[in-house]
PDB file of C-alpha atoms and ligand atoms in Angstrom:
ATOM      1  CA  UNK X   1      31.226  -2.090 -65.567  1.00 60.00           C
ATOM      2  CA  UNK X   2      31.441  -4.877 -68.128  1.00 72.00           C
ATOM      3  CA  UNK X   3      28.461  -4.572 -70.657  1.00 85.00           C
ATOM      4  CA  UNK X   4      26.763  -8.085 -70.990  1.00 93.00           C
ATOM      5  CA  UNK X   5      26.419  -9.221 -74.594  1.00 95.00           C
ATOM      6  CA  UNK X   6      22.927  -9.416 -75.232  1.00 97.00           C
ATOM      7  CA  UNK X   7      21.254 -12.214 -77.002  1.00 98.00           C
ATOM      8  CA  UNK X   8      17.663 -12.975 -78.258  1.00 98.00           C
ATOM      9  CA  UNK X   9      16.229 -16.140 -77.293  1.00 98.00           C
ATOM     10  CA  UNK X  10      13.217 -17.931 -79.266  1.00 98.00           C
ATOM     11  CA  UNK X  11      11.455 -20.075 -76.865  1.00 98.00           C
ATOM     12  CA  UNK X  12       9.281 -22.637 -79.241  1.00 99.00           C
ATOM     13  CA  UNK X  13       7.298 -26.027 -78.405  1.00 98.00           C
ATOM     14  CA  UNK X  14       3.556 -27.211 -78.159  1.00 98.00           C
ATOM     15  CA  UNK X  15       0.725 -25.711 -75.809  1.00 98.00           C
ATOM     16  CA  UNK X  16       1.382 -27.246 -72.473  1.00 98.00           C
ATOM     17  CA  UNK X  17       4.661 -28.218 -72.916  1.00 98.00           C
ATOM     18  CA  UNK X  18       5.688 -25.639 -70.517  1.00 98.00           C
ATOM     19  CA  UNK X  19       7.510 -23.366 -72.491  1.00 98.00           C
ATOM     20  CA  UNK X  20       6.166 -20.639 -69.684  1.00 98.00           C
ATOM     21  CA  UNK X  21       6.677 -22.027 -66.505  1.00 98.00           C
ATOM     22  CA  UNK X  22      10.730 -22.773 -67.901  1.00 98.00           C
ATOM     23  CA  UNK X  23      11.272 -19.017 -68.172  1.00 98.00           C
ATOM     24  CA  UNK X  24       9.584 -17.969 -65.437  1.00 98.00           C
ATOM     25  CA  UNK X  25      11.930 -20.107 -63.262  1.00 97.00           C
ATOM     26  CA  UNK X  26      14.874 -18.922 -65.300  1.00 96.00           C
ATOM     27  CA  UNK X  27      13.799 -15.144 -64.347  1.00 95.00           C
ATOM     28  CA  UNK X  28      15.137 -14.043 -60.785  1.00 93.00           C
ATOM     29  CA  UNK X  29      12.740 -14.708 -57.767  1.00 92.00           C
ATOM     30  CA  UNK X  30      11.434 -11.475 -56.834  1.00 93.00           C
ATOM     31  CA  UNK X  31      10.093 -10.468 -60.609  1.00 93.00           C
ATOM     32  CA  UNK X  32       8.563 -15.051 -60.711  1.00 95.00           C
ATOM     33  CA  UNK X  33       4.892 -14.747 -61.622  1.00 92.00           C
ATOM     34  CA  UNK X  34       2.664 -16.904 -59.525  1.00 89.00           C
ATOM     35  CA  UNK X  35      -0.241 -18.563 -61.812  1.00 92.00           C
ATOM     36  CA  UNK X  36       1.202 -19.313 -65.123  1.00 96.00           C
ATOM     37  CA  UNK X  37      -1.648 -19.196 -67.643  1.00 97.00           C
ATOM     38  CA  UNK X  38      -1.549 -20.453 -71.605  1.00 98.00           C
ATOM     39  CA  UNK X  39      -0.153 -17.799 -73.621  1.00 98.00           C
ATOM     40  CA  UNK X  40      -1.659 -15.194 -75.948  1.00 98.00           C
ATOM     41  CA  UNK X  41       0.666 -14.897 -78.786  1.00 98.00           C
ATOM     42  CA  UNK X  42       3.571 -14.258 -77.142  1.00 98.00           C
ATOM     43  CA  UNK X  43       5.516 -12.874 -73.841  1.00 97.00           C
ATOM     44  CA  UNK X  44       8.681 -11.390 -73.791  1.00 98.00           C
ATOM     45  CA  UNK X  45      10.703 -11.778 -71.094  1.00 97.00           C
ATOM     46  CA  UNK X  46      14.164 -10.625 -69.629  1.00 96.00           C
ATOM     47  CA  UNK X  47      17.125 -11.744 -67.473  1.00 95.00           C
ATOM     48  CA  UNK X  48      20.725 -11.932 -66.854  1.00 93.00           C
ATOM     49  CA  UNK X  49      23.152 -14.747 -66.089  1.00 90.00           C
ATOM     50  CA  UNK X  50      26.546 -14.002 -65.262  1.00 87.00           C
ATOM     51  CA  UNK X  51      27.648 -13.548 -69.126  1.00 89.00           C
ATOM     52  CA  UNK X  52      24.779 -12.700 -71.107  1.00 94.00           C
ATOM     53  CA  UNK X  53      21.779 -10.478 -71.350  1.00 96.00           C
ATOM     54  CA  UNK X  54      18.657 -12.299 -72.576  1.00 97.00           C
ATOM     55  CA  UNK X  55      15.315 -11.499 -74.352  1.00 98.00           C
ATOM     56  CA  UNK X  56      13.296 -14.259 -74.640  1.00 98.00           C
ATOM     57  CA  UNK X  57      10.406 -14.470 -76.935  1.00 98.00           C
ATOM     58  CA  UNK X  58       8.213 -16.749 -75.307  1.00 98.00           C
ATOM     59  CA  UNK X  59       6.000 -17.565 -78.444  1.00 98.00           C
ATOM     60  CA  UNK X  60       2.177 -19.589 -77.214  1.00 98.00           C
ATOM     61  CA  UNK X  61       2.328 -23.257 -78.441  1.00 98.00           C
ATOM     62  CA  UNK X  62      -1.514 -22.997 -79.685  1.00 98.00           C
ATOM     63  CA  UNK X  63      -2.194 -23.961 -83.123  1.00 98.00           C
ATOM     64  CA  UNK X  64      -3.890 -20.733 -83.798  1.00 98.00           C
ATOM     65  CA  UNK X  65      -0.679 -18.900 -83.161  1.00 98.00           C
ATOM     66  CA  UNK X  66       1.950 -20.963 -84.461  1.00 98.00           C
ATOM     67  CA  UNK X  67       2.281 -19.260 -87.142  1.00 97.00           C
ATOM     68  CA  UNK X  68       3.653 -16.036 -85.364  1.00 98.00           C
ATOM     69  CA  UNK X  69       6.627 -17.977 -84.847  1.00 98.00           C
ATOM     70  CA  UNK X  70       8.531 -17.418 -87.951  1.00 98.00           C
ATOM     71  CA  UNK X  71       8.385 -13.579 -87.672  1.00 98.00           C
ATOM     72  CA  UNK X  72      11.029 -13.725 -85.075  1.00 98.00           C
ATOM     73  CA  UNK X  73      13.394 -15.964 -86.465  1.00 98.00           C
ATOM     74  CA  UNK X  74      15.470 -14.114 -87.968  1.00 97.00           C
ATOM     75  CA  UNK X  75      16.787 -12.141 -84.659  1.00 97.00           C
ATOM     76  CA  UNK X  76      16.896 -15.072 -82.660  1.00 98.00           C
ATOM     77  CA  UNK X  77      20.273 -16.454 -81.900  1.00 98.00           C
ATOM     78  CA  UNK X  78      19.414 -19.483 -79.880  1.00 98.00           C
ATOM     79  CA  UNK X  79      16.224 -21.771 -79.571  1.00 98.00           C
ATOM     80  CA  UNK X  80      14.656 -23.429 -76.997  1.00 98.00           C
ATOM     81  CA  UNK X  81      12.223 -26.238 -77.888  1.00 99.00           C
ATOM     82  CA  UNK X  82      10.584 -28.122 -74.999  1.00 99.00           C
ATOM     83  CA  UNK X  83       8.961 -30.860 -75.234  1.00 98.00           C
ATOM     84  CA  UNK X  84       6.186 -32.536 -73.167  1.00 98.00           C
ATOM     85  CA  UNK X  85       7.557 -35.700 -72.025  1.00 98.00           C
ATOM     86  CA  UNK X  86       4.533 -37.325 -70.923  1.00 98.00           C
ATOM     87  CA  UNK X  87       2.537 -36.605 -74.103  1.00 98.00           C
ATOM     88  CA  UNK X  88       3.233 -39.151 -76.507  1.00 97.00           C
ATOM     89  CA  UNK X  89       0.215 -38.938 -78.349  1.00 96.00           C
ATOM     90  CA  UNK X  90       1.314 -35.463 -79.659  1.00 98.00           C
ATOM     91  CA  UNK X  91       5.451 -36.084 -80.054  1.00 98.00           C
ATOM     92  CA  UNK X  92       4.146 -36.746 -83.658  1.00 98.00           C
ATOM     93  CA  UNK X  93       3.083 -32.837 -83.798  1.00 98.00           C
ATOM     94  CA  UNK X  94       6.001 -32.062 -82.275  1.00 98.00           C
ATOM     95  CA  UNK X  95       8.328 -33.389 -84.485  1.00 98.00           C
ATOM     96  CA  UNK X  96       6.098 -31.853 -87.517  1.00 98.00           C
ATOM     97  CA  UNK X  97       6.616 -28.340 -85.653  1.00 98.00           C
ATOM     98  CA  UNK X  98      10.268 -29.202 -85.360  1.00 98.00           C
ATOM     99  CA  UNK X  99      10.815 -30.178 -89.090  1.00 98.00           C
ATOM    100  CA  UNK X 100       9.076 -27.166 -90.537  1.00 98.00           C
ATOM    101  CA  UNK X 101      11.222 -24.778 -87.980  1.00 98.00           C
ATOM    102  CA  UNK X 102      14.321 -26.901 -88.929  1.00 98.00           C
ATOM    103  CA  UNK X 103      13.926 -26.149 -92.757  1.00 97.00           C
ATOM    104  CA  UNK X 104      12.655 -22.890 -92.844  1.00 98.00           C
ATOM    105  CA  UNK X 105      14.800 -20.351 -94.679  1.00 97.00           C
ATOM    106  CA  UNK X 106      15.533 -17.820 -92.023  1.00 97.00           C
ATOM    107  CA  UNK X 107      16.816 -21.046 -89.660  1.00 97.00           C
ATOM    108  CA  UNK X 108      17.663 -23.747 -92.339  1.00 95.00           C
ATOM    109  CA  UNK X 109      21.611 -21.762 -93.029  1.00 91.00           C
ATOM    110  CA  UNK X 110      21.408 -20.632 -89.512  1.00 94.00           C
ATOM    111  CA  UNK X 111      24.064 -22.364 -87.259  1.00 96.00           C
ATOM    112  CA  UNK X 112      21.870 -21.129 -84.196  1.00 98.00           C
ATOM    113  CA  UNK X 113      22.302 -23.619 -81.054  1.00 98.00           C
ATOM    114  CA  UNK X 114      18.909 -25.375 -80.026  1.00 98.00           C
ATOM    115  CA  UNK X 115      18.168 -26.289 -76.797  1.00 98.00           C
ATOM    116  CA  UNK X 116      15.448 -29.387 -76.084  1.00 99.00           C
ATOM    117  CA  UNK X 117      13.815 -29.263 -72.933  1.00 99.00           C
ATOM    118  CA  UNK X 118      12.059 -33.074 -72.226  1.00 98.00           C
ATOM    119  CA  UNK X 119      10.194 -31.175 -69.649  1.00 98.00           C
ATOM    120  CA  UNK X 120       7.400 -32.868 -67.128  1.00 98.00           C
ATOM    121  CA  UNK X 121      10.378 -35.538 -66.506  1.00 98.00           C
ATOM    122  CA  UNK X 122       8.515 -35.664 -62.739  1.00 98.00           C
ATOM    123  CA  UNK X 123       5.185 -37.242 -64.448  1.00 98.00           C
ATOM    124  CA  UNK X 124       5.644 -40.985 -63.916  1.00 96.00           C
ATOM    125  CA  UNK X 125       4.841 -42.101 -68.020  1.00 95.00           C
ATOM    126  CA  UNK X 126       7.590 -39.419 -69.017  1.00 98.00           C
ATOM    127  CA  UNK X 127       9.866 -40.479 -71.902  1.00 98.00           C
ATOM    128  CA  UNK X 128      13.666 -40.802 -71.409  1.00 98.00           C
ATOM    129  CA  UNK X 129      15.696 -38.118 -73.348  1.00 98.00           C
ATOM    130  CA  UNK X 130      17.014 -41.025 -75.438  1.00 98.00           C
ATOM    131  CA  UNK X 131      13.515 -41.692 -76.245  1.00 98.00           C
ATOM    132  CA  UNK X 132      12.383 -38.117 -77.026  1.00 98.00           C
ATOM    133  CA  UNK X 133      15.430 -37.596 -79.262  1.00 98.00           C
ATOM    134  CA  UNK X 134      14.515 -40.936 -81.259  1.00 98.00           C
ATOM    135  CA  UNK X 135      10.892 -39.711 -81.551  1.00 98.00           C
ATOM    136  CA  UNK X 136      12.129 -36.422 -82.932  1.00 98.00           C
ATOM    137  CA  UNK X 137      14.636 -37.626 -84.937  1.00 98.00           C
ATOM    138  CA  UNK X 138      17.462 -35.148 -83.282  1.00 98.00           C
ATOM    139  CA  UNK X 139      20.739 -37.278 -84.535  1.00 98.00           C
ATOM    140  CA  UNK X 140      19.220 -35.941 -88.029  1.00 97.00           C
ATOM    141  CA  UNK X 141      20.143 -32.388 -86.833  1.00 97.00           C
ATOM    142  CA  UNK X 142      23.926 -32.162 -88.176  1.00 95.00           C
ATOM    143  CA  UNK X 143      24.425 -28.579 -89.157  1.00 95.00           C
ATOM    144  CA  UNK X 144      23.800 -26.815 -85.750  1.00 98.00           C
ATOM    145  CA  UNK X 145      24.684 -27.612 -82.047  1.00 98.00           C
ATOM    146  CA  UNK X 146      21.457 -28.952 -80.319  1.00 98.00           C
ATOM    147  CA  UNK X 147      21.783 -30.484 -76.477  1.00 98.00           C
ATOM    148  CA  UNK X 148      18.465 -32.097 -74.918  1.00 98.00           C
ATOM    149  CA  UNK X 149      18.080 -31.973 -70.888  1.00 98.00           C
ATOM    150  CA  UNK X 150      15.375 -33.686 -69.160  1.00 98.00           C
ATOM    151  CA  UNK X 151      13.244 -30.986 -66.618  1.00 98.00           C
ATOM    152  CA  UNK X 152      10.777 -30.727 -64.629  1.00 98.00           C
ATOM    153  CA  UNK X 153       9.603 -27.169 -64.430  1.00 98.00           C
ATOM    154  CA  UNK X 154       7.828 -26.981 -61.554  1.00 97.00           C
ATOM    155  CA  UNK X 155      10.292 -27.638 -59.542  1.00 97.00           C
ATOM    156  CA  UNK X 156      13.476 -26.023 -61.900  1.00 97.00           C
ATOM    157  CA  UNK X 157      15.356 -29.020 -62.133  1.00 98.00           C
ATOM    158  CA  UNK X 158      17.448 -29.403 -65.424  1.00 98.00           C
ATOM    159  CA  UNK X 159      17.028 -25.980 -66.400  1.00 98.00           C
ATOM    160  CA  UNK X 160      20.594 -24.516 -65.063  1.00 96.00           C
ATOM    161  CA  UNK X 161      22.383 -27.124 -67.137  1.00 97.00           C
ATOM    162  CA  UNK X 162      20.309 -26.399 -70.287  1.00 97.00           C
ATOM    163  CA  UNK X 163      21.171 -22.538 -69.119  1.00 96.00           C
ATOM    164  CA  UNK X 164      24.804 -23.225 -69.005  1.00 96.00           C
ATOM    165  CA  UNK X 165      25.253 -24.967 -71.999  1.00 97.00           C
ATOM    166  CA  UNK X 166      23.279 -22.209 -74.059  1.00 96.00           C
ATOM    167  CA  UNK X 167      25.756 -19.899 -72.434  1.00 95.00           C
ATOM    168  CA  UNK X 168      28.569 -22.054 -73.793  1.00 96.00           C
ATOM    169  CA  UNK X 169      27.449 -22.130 -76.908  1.00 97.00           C
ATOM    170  CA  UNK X 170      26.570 -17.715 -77.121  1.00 96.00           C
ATOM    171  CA  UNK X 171      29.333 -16.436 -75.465  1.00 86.00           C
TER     172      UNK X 171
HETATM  173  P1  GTP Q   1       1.275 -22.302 -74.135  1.00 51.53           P
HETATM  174  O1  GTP Q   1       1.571 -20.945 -73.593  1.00 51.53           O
HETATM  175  O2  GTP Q   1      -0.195 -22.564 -74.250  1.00 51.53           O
HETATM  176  O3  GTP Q   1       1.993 -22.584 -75.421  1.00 51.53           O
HETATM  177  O4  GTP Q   1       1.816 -23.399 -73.059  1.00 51.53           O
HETATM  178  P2  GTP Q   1       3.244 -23.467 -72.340  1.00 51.53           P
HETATM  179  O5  GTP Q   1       4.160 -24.320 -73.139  1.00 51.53           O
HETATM  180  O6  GTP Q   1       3.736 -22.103 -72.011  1.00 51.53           O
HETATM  181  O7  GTP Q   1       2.928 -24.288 -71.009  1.00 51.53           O
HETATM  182  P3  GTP Q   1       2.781 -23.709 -69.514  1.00 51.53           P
HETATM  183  O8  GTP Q   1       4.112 -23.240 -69.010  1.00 51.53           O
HETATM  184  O9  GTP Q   1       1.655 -22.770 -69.483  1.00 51.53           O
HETATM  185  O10 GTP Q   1       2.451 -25.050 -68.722  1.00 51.53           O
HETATM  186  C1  GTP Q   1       1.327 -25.858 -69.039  1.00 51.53           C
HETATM  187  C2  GTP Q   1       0.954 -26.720 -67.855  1.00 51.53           C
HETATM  188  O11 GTP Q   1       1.968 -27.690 -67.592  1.00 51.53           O
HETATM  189  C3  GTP Q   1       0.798 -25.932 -66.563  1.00 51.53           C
HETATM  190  O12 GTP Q   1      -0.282 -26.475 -65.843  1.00 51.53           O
HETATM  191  C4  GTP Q   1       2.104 -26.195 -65.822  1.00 51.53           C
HETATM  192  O13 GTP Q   1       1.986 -26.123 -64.429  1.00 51.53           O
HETATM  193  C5  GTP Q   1       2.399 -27.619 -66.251  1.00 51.53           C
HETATM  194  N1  GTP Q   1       3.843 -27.937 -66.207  1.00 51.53           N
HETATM  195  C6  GTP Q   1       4.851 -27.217 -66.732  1.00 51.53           C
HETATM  196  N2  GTP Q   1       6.029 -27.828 -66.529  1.00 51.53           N
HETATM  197  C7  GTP Q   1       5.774 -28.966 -65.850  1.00 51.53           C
HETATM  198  C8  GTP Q   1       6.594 -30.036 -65.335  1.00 51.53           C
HETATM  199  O14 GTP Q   1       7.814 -30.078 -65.473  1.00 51.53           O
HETATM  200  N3  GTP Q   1       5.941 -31.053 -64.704  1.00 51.53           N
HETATM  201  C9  GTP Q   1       4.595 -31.062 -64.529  1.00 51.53           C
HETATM  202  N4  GTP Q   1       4.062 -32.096 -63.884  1.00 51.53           N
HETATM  203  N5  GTP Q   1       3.790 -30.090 -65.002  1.00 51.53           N
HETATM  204  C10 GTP Q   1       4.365 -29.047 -65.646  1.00 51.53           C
HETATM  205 MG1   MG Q   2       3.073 -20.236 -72.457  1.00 51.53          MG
END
């Protein structure tokens, strides 16, 4: 049959945004972990869509190890940045993270699509995506296609439309 192109996925954000709890609902049911824990370094993960064949590097958010991240930017040819919602006390960090990603040299002459995730959008203090994308300054983002979509995890709501337009944009 048809060979699915395959495509590397960096998966990027703060502890406890929910970076892991996105991909596990983005995996297919029967392979779903149950108790999603904070993550050691970093998991990799795999799954198909209909198109595409994805690895996804899903990097921890921890301080400690946020400075793994970089190693794998070079392979990567899409990122997904979520964003807790409901912590506004650390969208300040967040946007810090975000800068130093955005200008790095294996990213900076990238044109790699980046996906926002304002994720915990169930939590009643959550920000807007409007909001989020002021906070992070996202309209400054002009050399590479970036898309935010509100989610809440848990449940996997917002998550197929971030799929599908990462799809649009890779295939
Ligand atoms: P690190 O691996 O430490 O970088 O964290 P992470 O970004 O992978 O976060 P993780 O997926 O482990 O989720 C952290 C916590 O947030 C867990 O208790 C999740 O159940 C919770 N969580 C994740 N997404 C949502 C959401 O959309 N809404 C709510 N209310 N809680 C969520
Ligand atoms: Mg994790």
């Amino acid at each position: 049959g048809l060979r699915k192109k395959e495509v590397n996925i960096l998966c990027l954000g703060l502890d406890n945004s929910g970076k892991t709890t996105i991909i596990n609902q983005l995996k297919p049911s029967n392979t779903q972990g149950q108790d999603i824990v904070p993550t050691i370094g970093f998991n990799i993960e795999k799954f198909k869509s209909s198109s595409l064949s994805f690895t996804v590097f899903d990097m921890s958010g921890q301080t400690r190890y946020r400075n793994l991240w970089e190693h794998y930017y070079k392979e990567s040819h899409a990122i997904i940045f979520v964003i807790d919602s409901n912590d506004k006390l650390r969208m300040v960090v967040a946007k810090e993270e975000l800068n130093i990603l955005l200008n790095h040299e294996d990213i900076c002459c990238k044109k790699v699509p980046v996906l926002f995730f304002a994720n915990k959008m169930d939590l009643r203090d959550a920000m807007s995506t409007v909001k989020v994308s002021q906070m992070l300054c996202l309209e400054n983002i002009k050399d590479k296609p970036w898309h935010i979509c509100a989610s809440n995890a848990i449940k996997g709501e917002g998550l197929q439309e971030g799929l599908e337009w990462l799809q649009e944009q890779l295939g």
